[in-house]
Amino acid sequence: MASLFFFNLNMKHLNHIGFIFFLFSLTESLALPTKPQDIDHLSATQKFIDENTAYLTIIAVSQYVQEASFDEVEMLVRAMVDHKNRCLADSTLPECSKAANEAIQDSICAMEGLPQKRNFSHCCDNASIPRRLCFFFNKKANVEFLPPFPTLDLEVKCQSYKNNSESFLNHYMYEVARRNPFAFAPVLLTVAARFEEAATTCCEQQQKAICFQVKAAPITQYLKALSSYQKTVCGAFMKFGPNILNSINIAVFSKKFPKIGFEDLTSLLEDVHSMYDGCCEGDVLQCLRSQSQVMSHICSKQDSISSKIKECCGKRTPEREDCIINTNKDDRPEGLSPREPKFTDSENVCQERDSNPDKFFAEFTYEYSRRHAELSTPELLRITKVYKDLLEDCCSRESPAACYRHAEDKFNETTERSFAMVQRECRHFQELGKDALRSHYLAKFTKAAPQLSVEELISLSKEMVAALATCCTLSEEFACVDSLADLVLGELCGINENRTINPAVDQCCKADFAFRRHCFERLKADTTYVLPSVSALVSALDADWCQTYQEDLQDKKDRFMVNLVKWMPEIMDEERLCLLAKFTAAGEKCGQVQEPEACFSPAGSKIDNESQAAEKQI
Ligand SMILES: *[C@@H]1O[C@H](CO)[C@@H](O)[C@H](O)[C@H]1NC(C)=O
Ligand SMILES: *[C@@H]1O[C@H](CO)[C@@H](O)[C@H](O)[C@H]1NC(C)=O
Ligand SMILES: *[C@@H]1O[C@H](CO)[C@@H](O)[C@H](O)[C@H]1NC(C)=O
Ligand SMILES: *[C@@H]1O[C@H](CO)[C@@H](O)[C@H](O)[C@H]1NC(C)=O
Ligand SMILES: *[C@@H]1O[C@H](CO)[C@@H](O)[C@H](O)[C@H]1NC(C)=O
Ligand SMILES: *[C@@H]1O[C@H](CO)[C@@H](O)[C@H](O)[C@H]1NC(C)=O
């Protein structure tokens, strides 16, 4: 199932692309109301939890302690199933008053030798940071330290599935969860359910490999897309606090449910907020319950929220949740004017802002987003920021109204700049094709952040290319590219840590969430970076070019590009591609690289310059 972990979206899967894309108007819709509005759904959720204790424990443990072996995880599963059974039999036992997440962390810490062996004892015996946060900070987004996802012969795989499907699926869940430590539990449960369905179907067939390939691709995409979105939102929440989470969700929900009233939205968002509290932190039970509560909240007011969710609301947990997430945006309400005059035409804008700034700007985001469902969430946040800055300026002037009356021009300017960026990116995609485009992004990312590992640079570039391949030519090209590209930066900026990569990149990551993409676009090559050793370059350039296995070629090219950019950040794209072509040609025939100097123009001058730079490093 290795293919499950490559982000290889390709155009053949266009039919799923609409679906992936709506994920973004979508996960957007997951949370925990304080009032039990729907006892039926609460008890259905509890029943689901009781029946899935093993899965939920596997998810929590594998995400918190990614190094744990499957045997260790299984022991903890047994401990939690015992715990559950004891508490079902007698809920007055003292241990049963604990929250589930606490009980899970208790048993993780109580397991003989595990904290030392897996290097998390600081979380178990530390009073200085709360234990639950310590487990959260212990998660590692970069899973290169784990072995590649195990690939089994399909016959063996199907045999062991038939033999003992429960153990087989538990194992699968373990492998997926530890490699996606920030994916929300409901997503992993859906992934496991779909995988089970695929295994059931495909193991019956002659052409198992083809069947798995066809069925795995959309599962991979679903996981990758949702997990990526969740990481970015949680990362923003960690870095910028609850206000940014609220703004993101206002934009997302107003686009998806343009009919909802502002008061209803505000009350819904309280629930959504507690959902993100639980899900981001990795509390699988709170995450599941609160998501289910958000959906109950939505379904209980569906007449005033959306006309598209009737069917979903008739389903049971957890299908209901997944269904609502995947429904399309509701139609624009009839009679909704193209713009809301109260924010630009009224005389009292500054007073209204001053009386309650948070509410005022929340309402602005709401009104703008429901009228501009075609824009991406980041773009809607940019416009809110532009409006905030504009009022900051206008409200200190003599006649504010004359000043902010032209706000819409500013909004349009901002949007036009973002549009131009996306058009440029999609034009690159059309003109260059995937391979050259990947080289382009390898060079771009390596220049900006040469400190990152080759693997991470390759992975970011692949995701960027996948985003453009998915989005360019779609009718919602702009929102699609802008959202997906922003997720790539979300990964780069880190989720549960403030990464220190280099000052310019760090600044883009923490300065302003909405304008992160614009900030990265302006980044220049990092000149403070000390070049890697010459021998590293030489070996990267020479060593393994002469090879027989075609499948390794792309990886080699990618590593070559990264090293070349780290080494010679200033040469032009054309020169780099030219060198790449020469090295590739030489590698195919196991020959000498022919006239690499010819790649530089005007002939000779540039290479001299570069070799001088190189000598300095030696
Ligand atoms: C163990 O964890 C600590 C703190 O997170 C870290 O600094 C150290 O490098 C880790 N050791 C190993 C062997 O992973
Ligand atoms: C608690 O955690 C902090 C930060 O990780 C660490 O510096 C400290 O040594 C830990 N204390 C104990 C008792 O483990
Ligand atoms: C099937 O189960 C039996 C008994 O549980 C075990 O001995 C055998 O190795 C299993 N086969 C596979 C392919 O897992
Ligand atoms: C801003 O752009 C929208 C959509 O392109 C357009 O309808 C509107 O007239 C523009 N407003 C101004 C003030 O240019
Ligand atoms: C990262 O920085 C933000 C803002 O400066 C801060 O609130 C947050 O606690 C930091 N996160 C970590 C993991 O240090
Ligand atoms: C070397 O290249 C740099 C930047 O491309 C340029 O500023 C400099 O003048 C060049 N030096 C020589 C000797 O060509």
XYZ file of C-alpha atoms and ligand atoms in Angstrom:
702
model
C 0.000 0.000 0.000
C 2.963 2.290 -0.465
C 1.090 4.197 -3.109
C -1.191 5.373 -0.346
C 1.481 7.715 0.852
C 2.454 9.500 -2.284
C 0.679 12.637 -3.249
C 0.390 11.549 -6.823
C -2.728 13.284 -7.920
C -3.006 12.958 -11.626
C -5.388 14.118 -14.227
C -6.972 10.717 -14.655
C -8.606 11.221 -11.320
C -10.311 14.421 -12.239
C -13.599 13.149 -10.974
C -12.200 13.034 -7.472
C -10.695 16.399 -7.760
C -13.891 18.294 -7.330
C -14.305 16.291 -4.245
C -10.873 17.034 -2.845
C -11.372 20.592 -3.602
C -14.596 20.842 -1.715
C -12.786 19.482 1.244
C -11.631 22.985 1.556
C -15.008 24.439 1.842
C -15.470 21.507 3.970
C -13.369 20.223 6.841
C -14.049 23.484 7.430
C -17.194 22.115 8.774
C -16.443 19.911 11.649
C -17.131 20.637 16.568
C -18.889 20.536 20.416
C -21.903 22.360 21.570
C -22.254 22.787 25.248
C -25.922 21.926 25.177
C -26.842 18.369 24.274
C -29.137 19.318 21.431
C -29.554 15.897 20.135
C -29.606 13.119 22.648
C -30.077 10.516 19.936
C -26.921 11.554 18.229
C -25.043 11.797 21.487
C -25.899 8.273 22.393
C -25.222 7.101 18.843
C -21.814 8.717 19.113
C -21.187 7.097 22.462
C -22.202 3.746 21.054
C -19.835 4.240 18.174
C -17.039 5.084 20.589
C -17.741 2.014 22.699
C -17.682 -0.208 19.657
C -14.480 1.324 18.342
C -12.378 1.539 21.475
C -9.580 -0.414 19.838
C -9.340 1.841 16.793
C -9.536 4.999 18.870
C -6.814 3.823 21.212
C -4.614 2.854 18.302
C -5.060 6.303 16.781
C -4.283 8.154 20.009
C -1.270 6.049 20.947
C 0.240 5.863 17.462
C -0.095 9.607 17.021
C 1.338 10.479 20.439
C 4.152 7.918 20.403
C 4.964 7.370 16.748
C 7.993 5.256 17.659
C 5.917 2.648 19.507
C 5.848 -0.832 18.012
C 2.602 -2.493 17.020
C 2.955 -4.930 19.930
C 3.256 -2.067 22.363
C 0.211 -0.404 20.881
C -1.739 -3.641 21.114
C -0.913 -3.975 24.805
C -2.260 -0.503 25.396
C -5.375 -1.362 23.411
C -5.993 -4.302 25.744
C -5.509 -2.027 28.755
C -8.042 0.451 27.393
C -10.594 -2.198 26.485
C -10.315 -3.518 30.061
C -10.705 -0.016 31.377
C -13.811 0.498 29.273
C -15.333 -2.802 30.368
C -14.683 -2.083 34.026
C -16.309 1.307 33.672
C -19.288 -0.028 31.736
C -19.825 -2.535 34.543
C -19.406 -0.020 37.346
C -19.194 3.615 36.407
C -18.724 4.700 40.032
C -15.146 3.415 40.113
C -12.789 6.337 40.748
C -10.778 5.720 37.555
C -13.971 6.082 35.513
C -14.373 9.765 36.246
C -11.270 10.505 34.219
C -11.555 11.875 30.707
C -10.686 9.262 28.126
C -7.658 11.106 26.852
C -6.298 11.285 30.375
C -6.908 7.575 30.828
C -5.051 6.821 27.607
C -2.101 8.989 28.607
C -2.136 7.357 32.058
C -1.799 3.948 30.560
C 0.868 5.082 28.096
C 2.898 6.443 31.002
C 2.179 3.409 33.181
C 3.514 0.904 30.706
C 6.697 -0.584 32.102
C 9.778 0.896 30.441
C 7.902 2.440 27.532
C 8.469 6.130 28.371
C 12.230 5.609 28.611
C 12.478 3.304 25.636
C 10.440 5.594 23.393
C 11.894 8.776 24.799
C 8.880 10.559 26.206
C 9.469 10.223 29.941
C 9.697 14.013 30.151
C 5.967 14.063 29.381
C 5.070 11.577 32.102
C 6.932 13.015 35.043
C 6.803 16.663 34.362
C 4.726 19.181 36.183
C 6.059 22.222 34.337
C 4.036 21.733 31.160
C 0.659 20.048 31.317
C 1.034 16.457 30.225
C -1.544 16.662 27.448
C 0.359 19.516 25.811
C 3.644 17.714 26.243
C 2.228 14.784 24.269
C 1.067 17.187 21.625
C 4.492 18.827 21.319
C 6.035 15.380 21.164
C 4.381 14.664 17.807
C 6.731 14.752 14.875
C 5.399 16.096 11.596
C 8.412 14.852 9.721
C 8.119 11.078 9.673
C 11.336 10.333 7.819
C 12.559 8.484 10.915
C 9.907 5.826 10.326
C 10.484 3.018 7.843
C 8.625 3.314 4.538
C 5.030 2.181 4.655
C 5.222 -1.621 4.582
C 4.410 -3.171 1.252
C 3.312 -6.743 1.280
C 2.714 -9.084 -1.540
C -0.977 -8.731 -2.314
C -1.654 -12.463 -2.023
C -0.117 -12.487 1.442
C -1.963 -9.339 2.339
C -5.300 -10.744 1.264
C -4.564 -14.006 3.009
C -3.884 -12.313 6.293
C -6.926 -10.109 5.819
C -9.128 -13.189 5.355
C -7.392 -14.947 8.180
C -7.914 -12.238 10.755
C -9.435 -9.076 9.408
C -9.537 -7.299 12.758
C -5.856 -7.662 13.456
C -5.062 -6.789 9.856
C -7.089 -3.586 9.976
C -5.686 -2.629 13.370
C -2.248 -2.946 11.911
C -3.240 -0.783 8.992
C -4.676 1.864 11.290
C -1.454 1.846 13.305
C 0.711 2.352 10.224
C -1.470 5.150 8.892
C -1.938 6.993 12.199
C 1.735 7.111 13.180
C 2.579 8.584 9.770
C -0.222 11.149 9.977
C 0.090 12.298 13.574
C -2.040 15.398 13.077
C -4.898 13.937 11.056
C -8.161 14.188 12.967
C -9.515 10.898 14.270
C -12.732 10.960 12.197
C -10.681 11.219 9.011
C -8.569 8.219 9.970
C -11.701 6.252 10.803
C -13.137 7.047 7.396
C -9.872 6.088 5.738
C -9.861 2.757 7.558
C -13.482 2.093 6.620
C -12.758 2.802 2.959
C -9.657 0.681 3.050
C -11.633 -2.189 4.532
C -14.125 -1.843 1.722
C -11.293 -1.893 -0.826
C -9.716 -4.966 0.772
C -13.029 -6.818 0.828
C -13.641 -6.135 -2.846
C -10.127 -6.480 -4.198
C -9.142 -9.638 -2.351
C -11.982 -11.428 -4.149
C -10.618 -10.510 -7.546
C -8.092 -11.979 -9.934
C -6.539 -8.636 -10.784
C -5.855 -7.638 -7.211
C -3.113 -5.147 -7.983
C -5.160 -3.142 -10.435
C -8.145 -3.190 -8.131
C -6.104 -1.893 -5.189
C -4.503 0.761 -7.331
C -7.822 2.107 -8.504
C -9.368 2.042 -5.060
C -6.397 3.321 -3.105
C -5.854 6.496 -5.111
C -8.960 8.317 -3.892
C -8.362 7.137 -0.324
C -4.864 8.555 -0.463
C -6.106 11.800 -1.846
C -8.784 12.073 0.783
C -6.317 11.501 3.601
C -3.660 13.734 2.157
C -6.020 16.604 1.433
C -7.800 16.554 4.769
C -4.722 15.966 6.821
C -2.949 18.783 5.057
C -5.827 21.161 5.670
C -6.094 20.166 9.316
C -2.374 20.625 9.836
C -2.455 24.088 8.373
C -5.448 25.207 10.412
C -4.045 23.745 13.625
C -0.655 25.269 12.841
C -2.296 28.672 12.396
C -4.225 28.175 15.634
C -0.992 27.350 17.488
C 0.943 30.250 16.016
C -1.673 32.962 15.892
C -4.165 31.963 18.548
C -7.940 31.560 18.625
C -8.754 34.685 16.608
C -7.250 33.322 13.439
C -9.100 30.050 13.895
C -12.298 32.008 14.215
C -11.616 34.072 11.097
C -10.793 31.004 9.056
C -13.984 29.307 10.107
C -16.129 32.385 9.509
C -14.853 32.512 5.944
C -15.231 28.779 5.427
C -18.720 28.465 6.860
C -20.029 31.622 5.240
C -18.927 30.342 1.848
C -20.369 26.922 2.403
C -23.590 28.142 4.044
C -24.254 31.624 2.588
C -27.824 31.524 3.906
C -26.902 31.272 7.582
C -27.582 34.343 9.746
C -24.716 35.992 11.563
C -26.101 35.132 15.010
C -26.522 31.477 14.100
C -23.056 31.402 12.658
C -21.571 32.858 15.822
C -23.231 30.246 17.976
C -22.192 27.445 15.629
C -18.615 28.666 15.684
C -18.427 28.243 19.448
C -18.959 24.561 18.885
C -16.550 24.478 15.975
C -13.984 26.095 18.197
C -14.150 23.423 20.857
C -13.904 20.848 18.142
C -10.606 22.278 16.972
C -9.418 22.482 20.574
C -9.835 18.746 20.930
C -8.876 17.650 17.428
C -5.750 19.781 17.101
C -4.444 18.643 20.438
C -4.969 14.992 19.544
C -7.745 14.191 21.985
C -9.456 11.639 19.761
C -12.607 11.275 21.859
C -13.256 14.936 22.332
C -12.569 15.375 18.647
C -15.071 12.738 17.648
C -17.751 13.889 20.067
C -17.377 17.530 19.272
C -17.438 16.934 15.557
C -20.610 15.013 15.997
C -22.023 17.854 18.069
C -21.227 20.399 15.392
C -23.055 18.280 12.885
C -26.038 17.897 15.217
C -26.063 21.626 15.640
C -26.061 22.097 11.872
C -28.727 19.475 11.300
C -30.953 20.879 14.030
C -31.110 24.183 12.176
C -30.793 22.973 8.649
C -33.686 25.039 7.277
C -31.838 28.212 8.045
C -28.389 26.817 7.239
C -28.372 24.896 3.987
C -30.650 23.225 1.503
C -27.992 20.678 0.568
C -27.651 18.643 3.713
C -31.059 17.040 4.173
C -29.905 13.661 3.006
C -26.737 13.789 5.102
C -28.644 14.670 8.224
C -30.727 11.534 7.807
C -27.617 9.375 8.148
C -26.079 8.030 11.288
C -22.751 8.825 12.919
C -20.081 8.745 11.495
C -21.416 8.684 7.906
C -23.414 11.812 8.639
C -20.271 13.795 9.481
C -18.410 12.668 6.416
C -21.417 13.394 4.236
C -21.849 16.973 5.481
C -18.164 17.651 5.048
C -18.410 16.556 1.451
C -21.532 18.420 0.409
C -21.179 21.298 -1.952
C -21.619 24.905 -1.102
C -25.211 25.984 -0.810
C -26.663 28.255 -3.498
C -26.333 31.941 -3.072
C -29.490 33.268 -1.400
C -31.782 35.106 -3.761
C -31.649 38.832 -3.371
C -28.278 38.888 -1.668
C -26.854 42.132 -3.025
C -23.371 41.984 -4.535
C -22.058 44.164 -1.780
C -22.923 45.136 1.759
C -23.095 48.926 2.015
C -22.856 49.129 5.801
C -19.088 48.657 5.713
C -18.248 51.256 3.113
C -21.131 53.690 2.715
C -22.279 54.338 6.261
C -21.198 57.402 8.186
C -20.756 55.409 11.405
C -18.238 52.816 10.391
C -15.545 53.988 12.784
C -17.915 54.153 15.744
C -19.217 50.684 15.034
C -15.732 49.347 14.758
C -14.735 50.924 18.057
C -17.716 49.668 19.999
C -16.808 46.017 19.341
C -13.909 45.462 16.935
C -13.936 41.647 17.046
C -17.609 41.405 16.252
C -17.386 44.147 13.654
C -14.634 42.473 11.651
C -16.184 39.037 12.114
C -19.335 40.374 10.552
C -17.356 41.955 7.756
C -15.672 38.642 6.956
C -19.047 36.938 7.066
C -20.741 39.409 4.729
C -17.850 39.473 2.283
C -17.368 35.697 2.255
C -20.988 34.747 1.667
C -20.994 37.100 -1.304
C -17.687 35.825 -2.655
C -17.841 32.069 -2.372
C -15.571 31.945 -5.430
C -12.634 33.310 -3.438
C -10.248 31.213 -1.388
C -10.253 31.355 2.377
C -6.796 32.966 2.482
C -7.987 35.635 0.051
C -11.015 36.429 2.205
C -8.717 36.836 5.204
C -6.456 39.101 3.155
C -9.385 41.318 2.324
C -10.367 41.518 5.970
C -6.813 42.540 6.776
C -6.837 45.178 4.054
C -10.098 46.531 5.429
C -8.719 46.608 8.973
C -5.632 48.493 7.866
C -7.695 50.872 5.797
C -9.949 51.759 8.727
C -6.924 52.161 10.941
C -5.821 54.862 8.565
C -9.196 56.379 7.653
C -10.582 56.579 11.173
C -7.702 58.783 12.231
C -8.453 61.288 9.487
C -10.687 64.303 9.367
C -13.328 62.814 7.119
C -13.201 59.060 7.487
C -16.235 58.369 5.289
C -14.625 59.910 2.233
C -11.569 57.800 2.898
C -13.145 54.377 3.353
C -15.750 54.873 0.644
C -13.195 53.523 -1.804
C -12.540 50.384 0.188
C -13.817 48.182 -2.591
C -11.093 49.413 -4.928
C -8.583 48.232 -2.392
C -10.287 44.859 -2.085
C -10.247 44.478 -5.835
C -6.593 45.444 -6.058
C -5.712 42.796 -3.511
C -7.713 40.166 -5.296
C -6.217 41.127 -8.624
C -2.722 40.722 -7.250
C -3.575 37.266 -5.941
C -5.248 36.364 -9.218
C -2.171 37.434 -11.139
C -0.018 35.205 -8.968
C -2.228 32.190 -9.629
C -2.360 32.926 -13.341
C 1.413 33.043 -13.434
C 1.624 29.748 -11.585
C -0.852 28.046 -13.883
C 0.870 29.458 -16.958
C 4.102 27.953 -15.699
C 2.319 24.669 -15.307
C 0.977 24.772 -18.867
C 4.252 25.887 -20.393
C 6.746 23.830 -18.455
C 4.997 20.553 -17.862
C 5.310 18.620 -14.654
C 9.000 17.708 -14.654
C 10.364 21.132 -15.456
C 7.859 22.662 -13.089
C 9.096 20.458 -10.306
C 12.632 21.606 -11.020
C 11.396 25.155 -10.909
C 9.899 24.671 -7.445
C 12.885 22.698 -6.216
C 15.019 25.670 -7.136
C 12.602 28.146 -5.625
C 12.201 26.343 -2.307
C 15.894 25.522 -2.060
C 16.867 29.130 -2.630
C 14.480 30.377 0.014
C 15.175 27.659 2.548
C 18.457 25.872 1.778
C 18.574 24.706 5.397
C 15.785 22.184 4.826
C 16.611 18.566 4.089
C 16.670 17.393 0.494
C 13.720 15.101 1.266
C 11.587 17.899 2.604
C 12.423 20.172 -0.317
C 11.473 17.439 -2.741
C 8.266 16.759 -0.896
C 7.233 20.424 -0.837
C 7.939 20.767 -4.546
C 5.943 17.671 -5.371
C 3.015 18.991 -3.406
C 3.168 22.315 -5.167
C 3.171 20.628 -8.559
C 0.344 18.344 -7.483
C -1.648 21.396 -6.405
C -1.229 23.047 -9.802
C -1.937 19.812 -11.641
C -5.135 19.482 -9.649
C -6.340 23.032 -9.971
C -5.161 24.713 -13.170
C -7.991 24.581 -15.742
C -10.678 23.975 -13.121
C -13.406 26.586 -13.205
C -12.510 27.462 -9.607
C -8.869 27.609 -10.527
C -8.101 30.609 -8.387
C -9.564 29.413 -5.092
C -8.186 25.936 -5.668
C -4.591 26.995 -6.350
C -4.589 29.644 -3.660
C -5.888 27.238 -0.999
C -3.712 24.280 -1.903
C -0.559 26.352 -2.309
C -1.222 27.859 1.086
C -1.344 24.373 2.586
C 2.122 23.662 1.229
C 3.367 26.716 3.100
C 1.440 25.567 6.157
C 3.503 22.388 6.204
C 6.682 24.330 5.689
C 5.905 26.643 8.596
C 5.265 23.840 11.061
C 2.317 22.723 13.143
C 3.242 22.183 16.780
C 6.468 24.117 16.747
C 7.752 27.486 15.647
C 10.424 26.300 13.273
C 13.567 28.270 12.882
C 14.649 27.841 9.286
C 16.150 31.199 8.459
C 15.126 34.726 9.464
C 13.323 35.595 6.234
C 11.316 32.372 6.103
C 10.533 32.514 9.815
C 9.290 36.045 9.329
C 6.930 34.962 6.522
C 5.639 32.147 8.690
C 4.813 34.261 11.675
C 4.101 37.730 10.317
C 0.626 37.419 8.887
C -1.292 34.262 8.176
C -3.363 35.683 5.344
C -0.458 37.165 3.419
C 1.914 34.259 3.848
C 1.824 33.338 0.197
C 2.561 36.887 -0.909
C 5.401 37.019 1.581
C 6.956 33.825 0.242
C 6.526 35.055 -3.297
C 8.786 38.012 -2.492
C 11.487 35.960 -0.777
C 14.979 36.248 -2.163
C 17.634 33.601 -2.037
C 18.946 33.148 1.471
C 22.459 34.519 1.349
C 23.398 33.658 4.918
C 23.419 29.978 4.227
C 26.821 28.284 4.364
C 27.176 26.015 1.385
C 27.453 22.276 1.921
C 30.858 20.757 1.424
C 32.264 20.385 -2.043
C 32.460 16.651 -1.638
C 28.740 16.544 -0.940
C 28.123 18.424 -4.134
C 30.481 16.345 -6.202
C 28.999 13.134 -4.984
C 25.500 14.404 -5.571
C 26.441 15.508 -9.047
C 28.483 12.496 -10.044
C 28.044 9.500 -7.910
C 24.892 7.755 -8.909
C 24.177 9.054 -12.338
C 25.102 5.832 -13.970
C 22.274 3.610 -12.941
C 20.039 0.915 -14.283
C 16.804 1.452 -12.409
C 14.566 3.852 -14.215
C 12.326 4.397 -11.201
C 15.131 6.031 -9.245
C 15.843 8.537 -11.955
C 13.339 11.164 -10.889
C 14.608 11.098 -7.313
C 18.145 11.484 -8.566
C 17.210 14.401 -10.719
C 15.460 15.998 -7.776
C 18.428 15.577 -5.478
C 20.690 16.905 -8.172
C 18.550 20.027 -8.533
C 18.476 20.668 -4.811
C 22.206 20.301 -4.474
C 22.869 22.389 -7.519
C 20.736 25.210 -6.155
C 22.293 24.982 -2.743
C 25.642 25.151 -4.415
C 24.980 27.668 -7.141
C 21.923 29.657 -6.078
C 22.510 32.432 -8.563
C 22.552 30.672 -11.883
C 19.504 30.968 -14.100
C 16.738 28.410 -14.439
C 17.742 27.730 -18.038
C 21.333 27.092 -17.039
C 20.249 24.728 -14.337
C 17.926 22.808 -16.641
C 20.695 22.634 -19.202
C 23.102 21.148 -16.662
C 20.442 18.729 -15.563
C 19.892 17.616 -19.145
C 23.602 17.042 -19.662
C 24.000 15.083 -16.471
C 20.941 13.018 -17.268
C 22.198 12.238 -20.766
C 25.594 11.275 -19.407
C 23.988 9.139 -16.733
C 21.910 7.203 -19.211
C 24.972 6.200 -21.185
C 27.244 6.000 -18.169
C 29.446 8.529 -19.900
C 31.232 11.764 -19.193
C 29.221 14.916 -18.862
C 29.667 16.765 -22.143
C 30.678 20.398 -22.027
C 28.803 21.573 -18.930
C 30.323 25.041 -19.513
C 28.197 25.428 -22.633
C 25.183 25.766 -20.372
C 26.330 29.144 -19.215
C 25.942 32.293 -21.207
C 27.727 34.296 -22.193
C 29.950 31.282 -22.614
C 32.528 31.048 -19.916
C 31.962 34.222 -17.938
C 29.342 32.854 -15.607
C 31.068 29.597 -14.905
C 34.236 31.470 -14.048
C 32.290 33.475 -11.574
C 30.772 30.327 -10.114
C 34.040 28.520 -9.879
C 35.548 31.488 -8.103
C 32.733 31.290 -5.619
C 33.368 27.599 -5.303
C 37.064 28.088 -4.670
C 36.292 30.479 -1.869
C 34.313 27.774 -0.184
C 37.079 25.249 -0.539
C 14.614 12.343 23.220
O 13.754 13.482 23.416
C 14.461 14.691 23.690
C 13.445 15.764 24.046
O 12.365 15.750 23.166
C 15.333 15.040 22.487
O 16.035 16.217 22.738
C 16.298 13.874 22.214
O 17.044 14.131 21.038
C 15.521 12.572 22.030
N 16.446 11.453 21.917
C 16.331 10.519 20.975
C 17.308 9.396 21.028
O 15.473 10.563 20.129
C 10.170 19.039 32.183
O 10.177 19.501 30.835
C 11.054 20.571 30.595
C 10.869 21.023 29.162
O 10.729 19.941 28.300
C 12.503 20.095 30.883
O 13.388 21.158 30.698
C 12.590 19.587 32.323
O 13.860 19.044 32.561
C 11.531 18.510 32.589
N 11.514 18.137 33.993
C 11.472 16.857 34.398
C 11.379 16.635 35.856
O 11.502 15.926 33.607
C -3.505 -17.586 9.480
O -3.817 -17.922 10.828
C -3.126 -19.048 11.321
C -3.637 -19.373 12.713
O -4.121 -18.216 13.372
C -1.620 -18.755 11.325
O -0.886 -19.875 11.780
C -1.183 -18.408 9.906
O 0.176 -18.055 9.889
C -2.025 -17.273 9.358
N -1.686 -17.013 7.964
C -1.435 -15.811 7.497
C -1.088 -15.703 6.054
O -1.469 -14.813 8.197
C -14.593 45.031 -7.938
O -14.635 43.799 -8.620
C -15.944 43.288 -8.808
C -15.808 41.900 -9.422
O -14.833 41.864 -10.403
C -16.742 44.227 -9.688
O -18.051 43.735 -9.870
C -16.813 45.594 -8.989
O -17.463 46.505 -9.812
C -15.404 46.090 -8.674
N -15.527 47.288 -7.857
C -14.836 48.379 -8.086
C -15.092 49.522 -7.181
O -14.031 48.446 -8.997
C 4.979 29.960 18.721
O 4.852 31.357 18.713
C 3.589 31.843 19.136
C 3.539 33.328 18.933
O 4.781 33.916 19.086
C 3.352 31.424 20.585
O 2.099 31.875 21.034
C 3.390 29.887 20.647
O 3.239 29.455 21.980
C 4.696 29.360 20.087
N 4.594 27.910 19.973
C 5.512 27.080 20.453
C 5.272 25.630 20.249
O 6.509 27.467 21.029
C 29.599 37.251 -10.332
O 28.192 37.177 -10.211
C 27.621 38.174 -9.393
C 26.128 37.913 -9.267
O 25.644 37.229 -10.357
C 27.916 39.561 -9.989
O 27.355 40.558 -9.149
C 29.402 39.730 -10.118
O 29.696 40.948 -10.746
C 30.045 38.581 -10.912
N 31.488 38.666 -10.875
C 32.264 38.460 -11.928
C 33.713 38.510 -11.710
O 31.758 38.207 -13.031
